[in-house]
Amino acid sequence: MEDTHLTQLGRQVDAPASPEAAVLERVPNPQAGTLYLARFTAPEFTSLCPVTGQPDFARLVIDYAPADWLIESKSLKLYLGSFRNHGGFHEDVTISIAKKIVAVAAPTWLRIGGYWHPRGGIPIDVFWQTGEPPAGLWLPDQGVDAYRGR
């Protein structure tokens, strides 16, 4: 793992001030060439409404089929935490996270479910994927029911 140039794992690092300042890192996939699904769940994700500045809360479920690279989980935690003081609409925040992961790790396939808690009485759930899932990939349910008072 010497060629990965990890700057956060195993080190004391400050929380990034913004998503743009956050560094999302990757490590080599020791199972490259094997089709499998990895899942990250962020049950307490927060960002800010870009208009009112009020906090927005979501459960993010990120499923991806790694290719040559894995997302390093500490850097993902710090990246997701960088949204805490970031203003963005639910749709933009959710899709931006997915596209950043794709840009860094170039997975075989990725999907994200952003299950946002209600604002003004309306929950907004945002879903995106890179395309059709590969044949033979096991896709478990994301485990989040349609809104009924989550």
PDB file of C-alpha atoms in Angstrom:
ATOM      1  CA  MET A   1       0.000   0.000   0.000  1.00  0.00           C
ATOM      2  CA  GLU A   2       3.013   2.269  -0.224  1.00  0.00           C
ATOM      3  CA  ASP A   3       1.906   3.622  -3.594  1.00  0.00           C
ATOM      4  CA  THR A   4      -1.455   4.857  -2.304  1.00  0.00           C
ATOM      5  CA  HIS A   5      -0.138   8.096  -0.753  1.00  0.00           C
ATOM      6  CA  LEU A   6      -2.732   8.107   2.017  1.00  0.00           C
ATOM      7  CA  THR A   7      -2.725  11.388   3.899  1.00  0.00           C
ATOM      8  CA  GLN A   8      -5.477  10.792   6.475  1.00  0.00           C
ATOM      9  CA  LEU A   9      -5.632   7.156   7.571  1.00  0.00           C
ATOM     10  CA  GLY A  10      -3.686   6.611  10.789  1.00  0.00           C
ATOM     11  CA  ARG A  11      -3.151  10.334  11.267  1.00  0.00           C
ATOM     12  CA  GLN A  12      -4.771  13.099  13.277  1.00  0.00           C
ATOM     13  CA  VAL A  13      -6.404  15.371  10.694  1.00  0.00           C
ATOM     14  CA  ASP A  14      -8.671  18.371  10.936  1.00  0.00           C
ATOM     15  CA  ALA A  15     -12.154  18.156   9.512  1.00  0.00           C
ATOM     16  CA  PRO A  16     -12.258  19.724   6.047  1.00  0.00           C
ATOM     17  CA  ALA A  17     -14.004  23.099   5.895  1.00  0.00           C
ATOM     18  CA  SER A  18     -15.946  22.258   2.731  1.00  0.00           C
ATOM     19  CA  PRO A  19     -16.529  19.447   0.233  1.00  0.00           C
ATOM     20  CA  GLU A  20     -14.175  21.219  -2.161  1.00  0.00           C
ATOM     21  CA  ALA A  21     -11.396  21.164   0.467  1.00  0.00           C
ATOM     22  CA  ALA A  22     -12.010  17.505   1.402  1.00  0.00           C
ATOM     23  CA  VAL A  23      -9.669  14.849   0.033  1.00  0.00           C
ATOM     24  CA  LEU A  24     -11.348  11.577  -0.908  1.00  0.00           C
ATOM     25  CA  GLU A  25      -8.724   8.840  -1.066  1.00  0.00           C
ATOM     26  CA  ARG A  26      -8.544   5.380  -2.573  1.00  0.00           C
ATOM     27  CA  VAL A  27      -6.597   2.192  -1.977  1.00  0.00           C
ATOM     28  CA  PRO A  28      -5.865  -0.723  -4.312  1.00  0.00           C
ATOM     29  CA  ASN A  29      -8.580  -3.363  -4.404  1.00  0.00           C
ATOM     30  CA  PRO A  30      -7.017  -6.671  -3.333  1.00  0.00           C
ATOM     31  CA  GLN A  31      -9.973  -8.450  -4.998  1.00  0.00           C
ATOM     32  CA  ALA A  32      -9.782  -6.601  -8.328  1.00  0.00           C
ATOM     33  CA  GLY A  33     -11.347  -8.754 -11.005  1.00  0.00           C
ATOM     34  CA  THR A  34     -13.950 -10.180  -8.612  1.00  0.00           C
ATOM     35  CA  LEU A  35     -17.477  -8.853  -8.994  1.00  0.00           C
ATOM     36  CA  TYR A  36     -18.854  -7.885  -5.577  1.00  0.00           C
ATOM     37  CA  LEU A  37     -20.794  -5.130  -3.880  1.00  0.00           C
ATOM     38  CA  ALA A  38     -19.489  -2.868  -1.103  1.00  0.00           C
ATOM     39  CA  ARG A  39     -21.858  -0.649   0.874  1.00  0.00           C
ATOM     40  CA  PHE A  40     -21.351   2.506   2.886  1.00  0.00           C
ATOM     41  CA  THR A  41     -24.236   3.742   5.022  1.00  0.00           C
ATOM     42  CA  ALA A  42     -24.217   7.196   6.582  1.00  0.00           C
ATOM     43  CA  PRO A  43     -27.279   7.245   8.851  1.00  0.00           C
ATOM     44  CA  GLU A  44     -26.645  10.735  10.271  1.00  0.00           C
ATOM     45  CA  PHE A  45     -25.602  12.756   7.224  1.00  0.00           C
ATOM     46  CA  THR A  46     -26.164  16.506   7.456  1.00  0.00           C
ATOM     47  CA  SER A  47     -25.884  19.508   5.190  1.00  0.00           C
ATOM     48  CA  LEU A  48     -27.516  22.934   5.133  1.00  0.00           C
ATOM     49  CA  CYS A  49     -30.409  24.341   3.147  1.00  0.00           C
ATOM     50  CA  PRO A  50     -28.803  26.770   0.685  1.00  0.00           C
ATOM     51  CA  VAL A  51     -31.615  29.283   1.142  1.00  0.00           C
ATOM     52  CA  THR A  52     -32.453  29.243   4.860  1.00  0.00           C
ATOM     53  CA  GLY A  53     -29.232  27.843   6.316  1.00  0.00           C
ATOM     54  CA  GLN A  54     -31.287  25.355   8.340  1.00  0.00           C
ATOM     55  CA  PRO A  55     -29.856  21.845   8.787  1.00  0.00           C
ATOM     56  CA  ASP A  56     -30.997  19.027   6.539  1.00  0.00           C
ATOM     57  CA  PHE A  57     -30.669  15.404   7.616  1.00  0.00           C
ATOM     58  CA  ALA A  58     -30.412  12.269   5.506  1.00  0.00           C
ATOM     59  CA  ARG A  59     -29.514   8.621   5.510  1.00  0.00           C
ATOM     60  CA  LEU A  60     -27.163   7.938   2.612  1.00  0.00           C
ATOM     61  CA  VAL A  61     -26.710   4.419   1.256  1.00  0.00           C
ATOM     62  CA  ILE A  62     -23.859   4.071  -1.227  1.00  0.00           C
ATOM     63  CA  ASP A  63     -23.466   0.753  -3.039  1.00  0.00           C
ATOM     64  CA  TYR A  64     -20.596   0.196  -5.423  1.00  0.00           C
ATOM     65  CA  ALA A  65     -18.923  -2.623  -7.287  1.00  0.00           C
ATOM     66  CA  PRO A  66     -15.208  -1.836  -6.993  1.00  0.00           C
ATOM     67  CA  ALA A  67     -12.863  -2.273  -9.908  1.00  0.00           C
ATOM     68  CA  ASP A  68      -9.166  -1.553  -9.294  1.00  0.00           C
ATOM     69  CA  TRP A  69      -9.719   0.818  -6.362  1.00  0.00           C
ATOM     70  CA  LEU A  70     -11.571   0.962  -3.064  1.00  0.00           C
ATOM     71  CA  ILE A  71     -12.709   4.151  -1.365  1.00  0.00           C
ATOM     72  CA  GLU A  72     -10.726   4.605   1.852  1.00  0.00           C
ATOM     73  CA  SER A  73     -13.390   4.821   4.556  1.00  0.00           C
ATOM     74  CA  LYS A  74     -11.813   7.430   6.854  1.00  0.00           C
ATOM     75  CA  SER A  75     -11.456   9.845   3.958  1.00  0.00           C
ATOM     76  CA  LEU A  76     -15.087   9.143   3.012  1.00  0.00           C
ATOM     77  CA  LYS A  77     -16.175   9.907   6.588  1.00  0.00           C
ATOM     78  CA  LEU A  78     -14.280  13.204   6.510  1.00  0.00           C
ATOM     79  CA  TYR A  79     -15.612  14.026   3.030  1.00  0.00           C
ATOM     80  CA  LEU A  80     -19.209  13.389   4.094  1.00  0.00           C
ATOM     81  CA  GLY A  81     -18.662  15.402   7.274  1.00  0.00           C
ATOM     82  CA  SER A  82     -17.492  18.351   5.183  1.00  0.00           C
ATOM     83  CA  PHE A  83     -21.086  18.845   4.042  1.00  0.00           C
ATOM     84  CA  ARG A  84     -22.150  19.764   7.590  1.00  0.00           C
ATOM     85  CA  ASN A  85     -21.604  23.487   6.886  1.00  0.00           C
ATOM     86  CA  HIS A  86     -22.263  23.292   3.148  1.00  0.00           C
ATOM     87  CA  GLY A  87     -25.408  24.707   1.600  1.00  0.00           C
ATOM     88  CA  GLY A  88     -26.887  22.579  -1.150  1.00  0.00           C
ATOM     89  CA  PHE A  89     -30.199  21.230  -2.362  1.00  0.00           C
ATOM     90  CA  HIS A  90     -30.817  17.549  -1.596  1.00  0.00           C
ATOM     91  CA  GLU A  91     -30.572  16.506  -5.217  1.00  0.00           C
ATOM     92  CA  ASP A  92     -27.275  18.325  -5.821  1.00  0.00           C
ATOM     93  CA  VAL A  93     -25.654  17.078  -2.621  1.00  0.00           C
ATOM     94  CA  THR A  94     -26.603  13.441  -3.258  1.00  0.00           C
ATOM     95  CA  ILE A  95     -25.494  13.370  -6.897  1.00  0.00           C
ATOM     96  CA  SER A  96     -22.291  15.328  -6.175  1.00  0.00           C
ATOM     97  CA  ILE A  97     -21.225  12.734  -3.598  1.00  0.00           C
ATOM     98  CA  ALA A  98     -21.813   9.886  -6.033  1.00  0.00           C
ATOM     99  CA  LYS A  99     -19.968  11.596  -8.867  1.00  0.00           C
ATOM    100  CA  LYS A 100     -16.981  12.347  -6.615  1.00  0.00           C
ATOM    101  CA  ILE A 101     -16.717   8.671  -5.665  1.00  0.00           C
ATOM    102  CA  VAL A 102     -16.906   7.677  -9.327  1.00  0.00           C
ATOM    103  CA  ALA A 103     -14.213  10.215 -10.249  1.00  0.00           C
ATOM    104  CA  VAL A 104     -11.849   8.972  -7.527  1.00  0.00           C
ATOM    105  CA  ALA A 105     -12.371   5.205  -7.607  1.00  0.00           C
ATOM    106  CA  ALA A 106     -13.772   4.489 -11.105  1.00  0.00           C
ATOM    107  CA  PRO A 107     -15.966   1.624  -9.863  1.00  0.00           C
ATOM    108  CA  THR A 108     -17.535  -0.918 -12.169  1.00  0.00           C
ATOM    109  CA  TRP A 109     -20.917   0.326 -10.978  1.00  0.00           C
ATOM    110  CA  LEU A 110     -22.339   2.636  -8.292  1.00  0.00           C
ATOM    111  CA  ARG A 111     -25.720   3.610  -6.931  1.00  0.00           C
ATOM    112  CA  ILE A 112     -26.652   6.039  -4.190  1.00  0.00           C
ATOM    113  CA  GLY A 113     -29.856   6.483  -2.248  1.00  0.00           C
ATOM    114  CA  GLY A 114     -30.256   9.765  -0.407  1.00  0.00           C
ATOM    115  CA  TYR A 115     -33.160   9.412   2.009  1.00  0.00           C
ATOM    116  CA  TRP A 116     -33.755  12.958   3.233  1.00  0.00           C
ATOM    117  CA  HIS A 117     -35.901  13.783   6.221  1.00  0.00           C
ATOM    118  CA  PRO A 118     -38.863  16.098   5.585  1.00  0.00           C
ATOM    119  CA  ARG A 119     -38.575  19.857   5.190  1.00  0.00           C
ATOM    120  CA  GLY A 120     -41.877  21.635   5.050  1.00  0.00           C
ATOM    121  CA  GLY A 121     -43.602  18.281   5.448  1.00  0.00           C
ATOM    122  CA  ILE A 122     -42.144  16.766   2.265  1.00  0.00           C
ATOM    123  CA  PRO A 123     -39.340  14.201   2.283  1.00  0.00           C
ATOM    124  CA  ILE A 124     -37.125  14.238  -0.806  1.00  0.00           C
ATOM    125  CA  ASP A 125     -35.462  10.953  -1.684  1.00  0.00           C
ATOM    126  CA  VAL A 126     -32.780  11.073  -4.375  1.00  0.00           C
ATOM    127  CA  PHE A 127     -31.530   8.040  -6.318  1.00  0.00           C
ATOM    128  CA  TRP A 128     -28.784   7.798  -8.943  1.00  0.00           C
ATOM    129  CA  GLN A 129     -26.698   5.074 -10.494  1.00  0.00           C
ATOM    130  CA  THR A 130     -24.004   4.914 -13.122  1.00  0.00           C
ATOM    131  CA  GLY A 131     -26.003   2.588 -15.384  1.00  0.00           C
ATOM    132  CA  GLU A 132     -27.378  -0.911 -15.403  1.00  0.00           C
ATOM    133  CA  PRO A 133     -25.854  -3.116 -12.703  1.00  0.00           C
ATOM    134  CA  PRO A 134     -23.472  -5.768 -13.999  1.00  0.00           C
ATOM    135  CA  ALA A 135     -24.981  -9.196 -14.625  1.00  0.00           C
ATOM    136  CA  GLY A 136     -24.549 -11.452 -11.614  1.00  0.00           C
ATOM    137  CA  LEU A 137     -24.058  -8.652  -9.073  1.00  0.00           C
ATOM    138  CA  TRP A 138     -26.108  -9.272  -5.919  1.00  0.00           C
ATOM    139  CA  LEU A 139     -28.051  -6.116  -5.093  1.00  0.00           C
ATOM    140  CA  PRO A 140     -29.601  -6.179  -1.641  1.00  0.00           C
ATOM    141  CA  ASP A 141     -32.394  -3.781  -0.840  1.00  0.00           C
ATOM    142  CA  GLN A 142     -31.068  -0.528   0.586  1.00  0.00           C
ATOM    143  CA  GLY A 143     -33.068  -1.154   3.748  1.00  0.00           C
ATOM    144  CA  VAL A 144     -34.813   2.200   4.002  1.00  0.00           C
ATOM    145  CA  ASP A 145     -38.592   2.247   3.797  1.00  0.00           C
ATOM    146  CA  ALA A 146     -40.519   4.904   1.951  1.00  0.00           C
ATOM    147  CA  TYR A 147     -41.134   7.785   4.326  1.00  0.00           C
ATOM    148  CA  ARG A 148     -43.525   6.962   7.160  1.00  0.00           C
ATOM    149  CA  GLY A 149     -41.901   8.905   9.962  1.00  0.00           C
ATOM    150  CA  ARG A 150     -38.476   7.267   9.630  1.00  0.00           C
TER     151      ARG A 150
END
